[in-house]
CSV table of C-alpha atoms in Angstrom, one decimal:
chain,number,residue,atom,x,y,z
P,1,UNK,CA,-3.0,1.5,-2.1
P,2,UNK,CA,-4.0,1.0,1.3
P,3,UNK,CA,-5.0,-2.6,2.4
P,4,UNK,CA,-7.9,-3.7,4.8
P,5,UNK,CA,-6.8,-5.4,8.2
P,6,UNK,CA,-8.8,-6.5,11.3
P,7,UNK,CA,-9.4,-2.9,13.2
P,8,UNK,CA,-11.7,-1.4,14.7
P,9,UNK,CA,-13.9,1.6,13.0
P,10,UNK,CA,-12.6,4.1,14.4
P,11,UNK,CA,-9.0,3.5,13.1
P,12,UNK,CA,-9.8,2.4,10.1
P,13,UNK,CA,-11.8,5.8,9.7
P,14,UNK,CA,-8.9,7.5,10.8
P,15,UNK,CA,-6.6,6.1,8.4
P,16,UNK,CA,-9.0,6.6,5.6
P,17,UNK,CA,-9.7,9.9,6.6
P,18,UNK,CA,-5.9,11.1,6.7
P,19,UNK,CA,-5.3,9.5,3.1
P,20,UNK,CA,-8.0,11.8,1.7
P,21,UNK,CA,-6.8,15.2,3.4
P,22,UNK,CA,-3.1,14.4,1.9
P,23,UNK,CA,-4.5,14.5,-1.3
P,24,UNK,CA,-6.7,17.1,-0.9
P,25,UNK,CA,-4.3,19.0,0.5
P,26,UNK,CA,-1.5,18.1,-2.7
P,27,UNK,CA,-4.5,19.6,-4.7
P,28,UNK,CA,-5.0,22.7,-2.6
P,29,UNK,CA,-1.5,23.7,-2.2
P,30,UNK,CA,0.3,22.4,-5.4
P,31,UNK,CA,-0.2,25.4,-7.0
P,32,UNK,CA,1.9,27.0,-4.3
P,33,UNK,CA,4.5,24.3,-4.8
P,34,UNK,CA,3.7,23.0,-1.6
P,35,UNK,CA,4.2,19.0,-2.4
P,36,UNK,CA,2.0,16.6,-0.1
P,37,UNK,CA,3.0,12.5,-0.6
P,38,UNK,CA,2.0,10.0,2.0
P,39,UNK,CA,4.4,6.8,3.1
P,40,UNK,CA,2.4,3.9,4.4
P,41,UNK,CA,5.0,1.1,5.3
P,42,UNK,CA,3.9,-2.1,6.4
P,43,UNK,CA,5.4,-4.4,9.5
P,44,UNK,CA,8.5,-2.7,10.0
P,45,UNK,CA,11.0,-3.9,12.4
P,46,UNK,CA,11.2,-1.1,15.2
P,47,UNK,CA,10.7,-0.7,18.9
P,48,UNK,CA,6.9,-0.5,18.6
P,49,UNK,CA,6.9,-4.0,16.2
P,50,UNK,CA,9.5,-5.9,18.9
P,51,UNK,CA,6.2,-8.1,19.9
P,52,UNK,CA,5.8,-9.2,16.7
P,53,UNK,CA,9.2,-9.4,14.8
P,54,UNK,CA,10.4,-11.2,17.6
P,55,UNK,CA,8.0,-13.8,17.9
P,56,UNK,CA,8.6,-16.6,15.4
P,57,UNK,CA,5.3,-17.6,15.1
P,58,UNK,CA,3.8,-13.8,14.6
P,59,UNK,CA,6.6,-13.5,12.3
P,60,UNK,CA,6.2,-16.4,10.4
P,61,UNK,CA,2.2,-15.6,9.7
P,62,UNK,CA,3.8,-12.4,8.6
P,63,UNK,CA,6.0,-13.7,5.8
P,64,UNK,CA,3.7,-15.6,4.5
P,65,UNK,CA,1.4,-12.8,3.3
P,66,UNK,CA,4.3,-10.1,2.7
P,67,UNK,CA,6.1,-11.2,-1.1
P,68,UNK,CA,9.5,-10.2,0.3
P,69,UNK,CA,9.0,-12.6,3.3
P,70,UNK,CA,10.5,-10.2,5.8
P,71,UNK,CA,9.8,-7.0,7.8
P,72,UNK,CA,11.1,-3.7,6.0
P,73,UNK,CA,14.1,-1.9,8.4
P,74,UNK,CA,13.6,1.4,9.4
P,75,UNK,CA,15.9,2.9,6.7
P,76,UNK,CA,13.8,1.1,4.0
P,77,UNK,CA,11.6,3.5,4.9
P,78,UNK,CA,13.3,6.3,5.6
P,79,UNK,CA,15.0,6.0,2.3
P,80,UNK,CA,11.2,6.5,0.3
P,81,UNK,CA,10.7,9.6,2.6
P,82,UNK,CA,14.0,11.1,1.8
P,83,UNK,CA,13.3,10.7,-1.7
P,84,UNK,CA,10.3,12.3,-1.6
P,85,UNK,CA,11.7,15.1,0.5
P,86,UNK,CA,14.6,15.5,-2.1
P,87,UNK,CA,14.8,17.5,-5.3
P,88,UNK,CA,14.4,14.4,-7.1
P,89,UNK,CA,10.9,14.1,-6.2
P,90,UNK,CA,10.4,17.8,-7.3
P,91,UNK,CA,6.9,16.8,-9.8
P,92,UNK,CA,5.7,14.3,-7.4
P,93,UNK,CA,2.7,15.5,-5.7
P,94,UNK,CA,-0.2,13.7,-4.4
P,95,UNK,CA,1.4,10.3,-3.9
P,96,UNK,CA,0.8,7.4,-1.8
P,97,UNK,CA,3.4,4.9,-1.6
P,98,UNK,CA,3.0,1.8,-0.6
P,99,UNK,CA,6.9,0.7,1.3
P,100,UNK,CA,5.4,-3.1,2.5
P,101,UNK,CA,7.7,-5.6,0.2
P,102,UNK,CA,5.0,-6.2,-2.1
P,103,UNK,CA,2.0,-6.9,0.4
P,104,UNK,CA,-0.5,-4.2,-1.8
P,105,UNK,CA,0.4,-6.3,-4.7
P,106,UNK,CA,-0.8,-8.8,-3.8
P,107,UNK,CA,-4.5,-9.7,-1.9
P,108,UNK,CA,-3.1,-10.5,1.1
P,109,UNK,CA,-3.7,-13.9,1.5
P,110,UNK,CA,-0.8,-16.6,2.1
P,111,UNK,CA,1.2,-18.1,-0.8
P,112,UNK,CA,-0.3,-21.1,-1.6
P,113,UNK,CA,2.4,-22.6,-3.7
């Protein structure tokens, strides 16, 4: 599930537009055995997030929306794409997974209580 946030069109075309050609693609090439998944972590505490994850403010507005109240670490996510890459993933094709600490269940709005 992917989750609407403030962008502009473009990007948000561009997202859209990449999530469709994965599963097109998972339906053009599973016959091959060709496996096409898609990650789509959420804030995740890197070099490119440092403006956010290390102001407390930012960070704060963050955790309230996220369920998990944190920023995933880098080998959160690397862990879901090793999965997928792995043999235990072998009938998994055509996925989208969601690696955001429960922000896609949820509407995205604060907890209120």
């Amino acid at each position: 599930m992917l989750i609407g946030v403030s962008m502009n069109t473009s990007c948000a075309t561009a997202l859209a537009t990449r999530a469709v050609r994965s599963r097109k693609s998972a339906l053009d090439h599973g016959g091959e055995g060709v496996r096409v998944n898609a990650v789509h972590p959420s804030l995740t505490r890197t070099q490119m997030a440092a403006s956010i994850v290390e102001n407390e403010e930012t960070l704060a507005a963050f955790r309230q929306r996220i369920p998990m109240q944190r920023p995933a670490e880098p080998a959160e996510v690397a862990d879901v794409i090793a999965f997928l890459a792995s043999s235990d993933a072998r009938f998994v094709n055509g996925a989208h997974i969601s690696v955001d600490g429960g922000l896609g269940a949820s509407n995205g709005h604060p907890r209120m209580f």
